[in-house]
GROMACS .gro file of C-alpha atoms in nm:
model
  235
    1MET     CA    1  -2.953   1.294  -6.095
    2LYS     CA    2  -2.585   1.116  -6.218
    3THR     CA    3  -2.424   1.411  -6.165
    4LEU     CA    4  -2.555   1.478  -5.808
    5ARG     CA    5  -2.457   1.150  -5.702
    6ILE     CA    6  -2.080   1.194  -5.837
    7LEU     CA    7  -2.091   1.541  -5.655
    8PHE     CA    8  -2.192   1.408  -5.322
    9ALA     CA    9  -1.949   1.117  -5.381
   10ALA     CA   10  -1.659   1.367  -5.440
   11LEU     CA   11  -1.792   1.556  -5.102
   12ALA     CA   12  -1.771   1.233  -4.880
   13LEU     CA   13  -1.446   1.123  -5.032
   14GLY     CA   14  -1.297   1.500  -4.970
   15SER     CA   15  -1.457   1.497  -4.607
   16THR     CA   16  -1.271   1.159  -4.536
   17LEU     CA   17  -0.932   1.250  -4.699
   18ALA     CA   18  -0.987   1.575  -4.447
   19ALA     CA   19  -1.051   1.393  -4.179
   20THR     CA   20  -0.752   1.123  -4.221
   21ALA     CA   21  -0.489   1.408  -4.250
   22GLY     CA   22  -0.632   1.568  -3.962
   23GLU     CA   23  -0.584   1.311  -3.764
   24ALA     CA   24  -0.220   1.222  -3.897
   25GLU     CA   25  -0.130   1.554  -3.809
   26ILE     CA   26  -0.253   1.535  -3.471
   27ARG     CA   27  -0.093   1.202  -3.401
   28LYS     CA   28   0.263   1.297  -3.537
   29ASN     CA   29   0.236   1.648  -3.353
   30LEU     CA   30   0.176   1.486  -3.018
   31ALA     CA   31   0.397   1.246  -3.046
   32ALA     CA   32   0.679   1.494  -3.101
   33ARG     CA   33   0.560   1.702  -2.830
   34VAL     CA   34   0.398   1.495  -2.585
   35PRO     CA   35   0.598   1.159  -2.551
   36MET     CA   36   0.322   0.977  -2.368
   37LEU     CA   37   0.107   1.035  -2.668
   38ALA     CA   38   0.338   0.873  -2.902
   39ASN     CA   39   0.113   0.587  -2.947
   40VAL     CA   40  -0.235   0.684  -2.880
   41ASP     CA   41  -0.511   0.437  -2.961
   42GLU     CA   42  -0.746   0.626  -3.156
   43VAL     CA   43  -0.816   0.999  -3.295
   44ARG     CA   44  -1.135   1.117  -3.387
   45LYS     CA   45  -1.329   1.432  -3.442
   46ALA     CA   46  -1.541   1.513  -3.092
   47PRO     CA   47  -1.909   1.584  -3.062
   48MET     CA   48  -1.774   1.948  -3.024
   49PRO     CA   49  -1.692   2.157  -3.354
   50GLY     CA   50  -1.369   2.211  -3.402
   51LEU     CA   51  -1.241   1.978  -3.129
   52TRP     CA   52  -1.079   1.641  -3.168
   53GLU     CA   53  -1.086   1.321  -2.917
   54VAL     CA   54  -0.769   1.138  -2.855
   55ARG     CA   55  -0.794   0.842  -2.699
   56HIS     CA   56  -0.513   0.628  -2.481
   57GLY     CA   57  -0.641   0.350  -2.353
   58PHE     CA   58  -0.932   0.444  -2.136
   59ASP     CA   59  -0.769   0.829  -2.092
   60ILE     CA   60  -0.945   1.064  -2.308
   61PHE     CA   61  -0.813   1.399  -2.429
   62TYR     CA   62  -0.897   1.651  -2.642
   63THR     CA   63  -0.685   1.890  -2.883
   64ASP     CA   64  -0.742   2.124  -3.177
   65GLU     CA   65  -0.660   2.027  -3.536
   66GLN     CA   66  -0.348   2.050  -3.500
   67GLY     CA   67  -0.252   1.906  -3.180
   68ASN     CA   68  -0.117   2.238  -3.056
   69TYR     CA   69  -0.340   2.237  -2.738
   70LEU     CA   70  -0.424   1.951  -2.503
   71ILE     CA   71  -0.718   1.937  -2.267
   72GLN     CA   72  -0.805   1.666  -2.019
   73GLY     CA   73  -1.133   1.677  -1.842
   74ASN     CA   74  -1.484   1.629  -1.894
   75LEU     CA   75  -1.667   1.755  -2.193
   76ILE     CA   76  -2.043   1.847  -2.117
   77ASP     CA   77  -2.344   1.893  -2.332
   78VAL     CA   78  -2.473   2.178  -2.118
   79GLN     CA   79  -2.812   2.132  -2.328
   80ALA     CA   80  -2.863   1.761  -2.290
   81ARG     CA   81  -2.727   1.765  -1.938
   82LYS     CA   82  -2.490   1.463  -2.054
   83ASN     CA   83  -2.132   1.408  -1.952
   84LEU     CA   84  -2.015   1.249  -2.291
   85THR     CA   85  -1.649   1.188  -2.172
   86GLU     CA   86  -1.783   1.000  -1.894
   87GLU     CA   87  -2.036   0.796  -2.165
   88ARG     CA   88  -1.748   0.762  -2.359
   89VAL     CA   89  -1.530   0.558  -2.136
   90GLU     CA   90  -1.854   0.388  -2.018
   91LYS     CA   91  -1.903   0.278  -2.400
   92LEU     CA   92  -1.518   0.184  -2.445
   93SER     CA   93  -1.541  -0.023  -2.129
   94ALA     CA   94  -1.873  -0.204  -2.131
   95VAL     CA   95  -1.857  -0.589  -2.056
   96ASP     CA   96  -2.115  -0.829  -2.242
   97PHE     CA   97  -2.225  -1.018  -1.959
   98ASP     CA   98  -2.284  -1.317  -2.148
   99LYS     CA   99  -1.906  -1.287  -2.234
  100LEU     CA  100  -1.754  -1.295  -1.906
  101PRO     CA  101  -1.497  -1.584  -1.847
  102MET     CA  102  -1.754  -1.767  -1.610
  103LYS     CA  103  -1.485  -2.057  -1.575
  104ASP     CA  104  -1.273  -1.810  -1.355
  105ALA     CA  105  -1.526  -1.756  -1.108
  106PHE     CA  106  -1.730  -1.922  -0.859
  107LYS     CA  107  -2.104  -1.904  -0.778
  108ILE     CA  108  -2.277  -1.826  -0.476
  109VAL     CA  109  -2.649  -1.914  -0.504
  110ARG     CA  110  -2.907  -1.798  -0.271
  111GLY     CA  111  -3.272  -1.901  -0.329
  112ASN     CA  112  -3.393  -2.020  -0.654
  113GLY     CA  113  -3.107  -1.852  -0.827
  114LYS     CA  114  -3.317  -1.667  -1.128
  115ARG     CA  115  -3.128  -1.369  -1.109
  116LYS     CA  116  -2.780  -1.320  -1.205
  117LEU     CA  117  -2.475  -1.112  -1.071
  118ALA     CA  118  -2.120  -1.075  -1.134
  119VAL     CA  119  -1.910  -0.948  -0.900
  120PHE     CA  120  -1.504  -0.846  -0.901
  121GLU     CA  121  -1.371  -0.839  -0.547
  122ASP     CA  122  -1.043  -0.831  -0.349
  123PRO     CA  123  -1.056  -1.038  -0.043
  124ASN     CA  124  -0.857  -0.752   0.183
  125CYS     CA  125  -1.074  -0.502   0.038
  126GLY     CA  126  -1.271  -0.352   0.333
  127TYR     CA  127  -1.555  -0.175   0.101
  128CYS     CA  128  -1.607  -0.566  -0.045
  129LYS     CA  129  -1.651  -0.674   0.326
  130GLN     CA  130  -1.957  -0.404   0.395
  131PHE     CA  131  -2.100  -0.506   0.062
  132GLU     CA  132  -2.087  -0.876   0.137
  133ARG     CA  133  -2.300  -0.816   0.404
  134GLU     CA  134  -2.533  -0.608   0.210
  135LEU     CA  135  -2.535  -0.912  -0.069
  136LYS     CA  136  -2.629  -1.151   0.207
  137THR     CA  137  -2.945  -1.026   0.253
  138ILE     CA  138  -3.055  -1.069  -0.158
  139ASP     CA  139  -3.234  -1.380  -0.234
  140ASN     CA  140  -3.341  -1.558  -0.526
  141VAL     CA  141  -2.968  -1.456  -0.710
  142THR     CA  142  -2.657  -1.645  -0.844
  143VAL     CA  143  -2.350  -1.432  -0.791
  144TYR     CA  144  -2.053  -1.497  -0.994
  145LEU     CA  145  -1.751  -1.404  -0.787
  146PHE     CA  146  -1.462  -1.309  -0.959
  147LEU     CA  147  -1.157  -1.296  -0.714
  148TYR     CA  148  -0.987  -1.007  -0.812
  149PRO     CA  149  -0.661  -0.962  -0.612
  150VAL     CA  150  -0.521  -0.599  -0.679
  151LEU     CA  151  -0.426  -0.475  -0.320
  152GLY     CA  152  -0.105  -0.649  -0.246
  153PRO     CA  153   0.094  -0.970  -0.224
  154ASP     CA  154  -0.153  -1.082   0.064
  155SER     CA  155  -0.467  -1.042  -0.134
  156ASN     CA  156  -0.271  -1.291  -0.392
  157VAL     CA  157  -0.249  -1.550  -0.105
  158LYS     CA  158  -0.574  -1.516   0.012
  159SER     CA  159  -0.716  -1.525  -0.328
  160ARG     CA  160  -0.512  -1.862  -0.406
  161ASP     CA  161  -0.636  -2.010  -0.059
  162ILE     CA  162  -0.975  -1.950  -0.148
  163TRP     CA  163  -0.985  -2.071  -0.515
  164CYS     CA  164  -0.827  -2.367  -0.399
  165SER     CA  165  -1.068  -2.439  -0.131
  166LYS     CA  166  -1.305  -2.729  -0.162
  167ASP     CA  167  -1.612  -2.517  -0.105
  168LYS     CA  168  -1.517  -2.204  -0.263
  169ALA     CA  169  -1.854  -2.008  -0.172
  170LYS     CA  170  -1.851  -2.080   0.194
  171THR     CA  171  -1.479  -2.034   0.255
  172TRP     CA  172  -1.543  -1.704   0.044
  173THR     CA  173  -1.825  -1.571   0.254
  174ASP     CA  174  -1.645  -1.716   0.604
  175TRP     CA  175  -1.389  -1.492   0.524
  176MET     CA  176  -1.555  -1.199   0.427
  177THR     CA  177  -1.838  -1.197   0.701
  178ALA     CA  178  -1.720  -1.365   1.006
  179SER     CA  179  -1.302  -1.300   0.920
  180VAL     CA  180  -1.272  -1.697   0.923
  181LYS     CA  181  -0.922  -1.735   0.783
  182PRO     CA  182  -0.908  -1.991   0.487
  183GLU     CA  183  -0.662  -2.262   0.540
  184THR     CA  184  -0.348  -2.265   0.287
  185GLY     CA  185  -0.429  -2.425  -0.077
  186ASN     CA  186  -0.259  -2.559  -0.320
  187CYS     CA  187  -0.406  -2.557  -0.678
  188ASP     CA  188  -0.398  -2.435  -1.020
  189ALA     CA  189  -0.476  -2.073  -0.947
  190ALA     CA  190  -0.405  -1.918  -1.334
  191ALA     CA  191  -0.760  -1.793  -1.303
  192LEU     CA  192  -0.661  -1.508  -1.069
  193GLN     CA  193  -0.446  -1.357  -1.275
  194ARG     CA  194  -0.666  -1.369  -1.574
  195ASN     CA  195  -0.920  -1.179  -1.399
  196VAL     CA  196  -0.657  -0.925  -1.333
  197GLU     CA  197  -0.578  -0.879  -1.709
  198PHE     CA  198  -0.940  -0.912  -1.778
  199GLY     CA  199  -0.998  -0.616  -1.529
  200ARG     CA  200  -0.715  -0.416  -1.664
  201LYS     CA  201  -0.877  -0.478  -2.007
  202TYR     CA  202  -1.202  -0.351  -1.935
  203ASN     CA  203  -1.101  -0.066  -1.691
  204ILE     CA  204  -1.188  -0.231  -1.334
  205THR     CA  205  -1.009   0.000  -1.151
  206GLY     CA  206  -1.172  -0.063  -0.779
  207THR     CA  207  -1.371  -0.346  -0.605
  208PRO     CA  208  -1.632  -0.426  -0.572
  209THR     CA  209  -1.709  -0.345  -0.937
  210LEU     CA  210  -2.066  -0.514  -1.013
  211ILE     CA  211  -2.197  -0.607  -1.364
  212PHE     CA  212  -2.546  -0.666  -1.419
  213THR     CA  213  -2.708  -0.897  -1.707
  214ASP     CA  214  -2.829  -0.567  -1.895
  215GLY     CA  215  -2.467  -0.430  -1.917
  216THR     CA  216  -2.498  -0.235  -1.628
  217ARG     CA  217  -2.180  -0.179  -1.418
  218THR     CA  218  -2.180  -0.004  -1.095
  219PRO     CA  219  -1.886   0.042  -0.841
  220GLY     CA  220  -1.851   0.046  -0.464
  221ALA     CA  221  -2.017  -0.096  -0.191
  222ILE     CA  222  -2.407  -0.031  -0.280
  223PRO     CA  223  -2.660  -0.070  -0.004
  224ALA     CA  224  -2.885  -0.402  -0.043
  225ALA     CA  225  -3.223  -0.175  -0.174
  226GLN     CA  226  -2.980  -0.042  -0.495
  227ILE     CA  227  -2.868  -0.424  -0.539
  228GLU     CA  228  -3.246  -0.491  -0.552
  229LYS     CA  229  -3.351  -0.213  -0.762
  230GLN     CA  230  -3.070  -0.290  -1.027
  231LEU     CA  231  -3.139  -0.675  -1.039
  232THR     CA  232  -3.540  -0.616  -1.080
  233ALA     CA  233  -3.443  -0.380  -1.371
  234ALA     CA  234  -3.167  -0.618  -1.520
  235ASN     CA  235  -3.324  -0.934  -1.534
   0.00000   0.00000   0.00000
């Protein structure tokens, strides 16, 4: 038994050393051949035998064990019918609802407010305005609204004016659903930049982006029926 344990330990060590050597060679070769991949975040074996995953931020590439070839695209498990690349990016960009920086959001409470939802939105986003009309029909929910000004300088101005208003929720809703322009505001609006930095860190690339309490993340102006369905599933 002792001999077997030693053998298994040696095999495991050999496998680890081989993987480390493979990672080092891939990093070295890709850095020399593809300047944008000079500082990749992670290199690891991919689910497909003989393939390695190379991660740069939230961008996923695949290569061989020498880094001679580079593939950009989705890796599909046709037997399980899963998009492995998509699942990997979703896992990397997952946001724990309880760890959201709520101090940088404002609340919109409807009904008893028992259900919870976080949304990242830009005040100049047409899809966000469409989404707000849908969201207005949802009852018994607390919406944590993160102003996410990513569509240009005017988005920063409007976000500041909304953030600095006395009643953020009303000012936001009036602008998004009735085009009532917010009055010029003047206050500490550092939260807006923190929201943008948070979004970049967690790959929030478009607005609106919804985050439910179970960690589910949904981009786009989804209809009220889908919002209700996901709220019910998450809360």
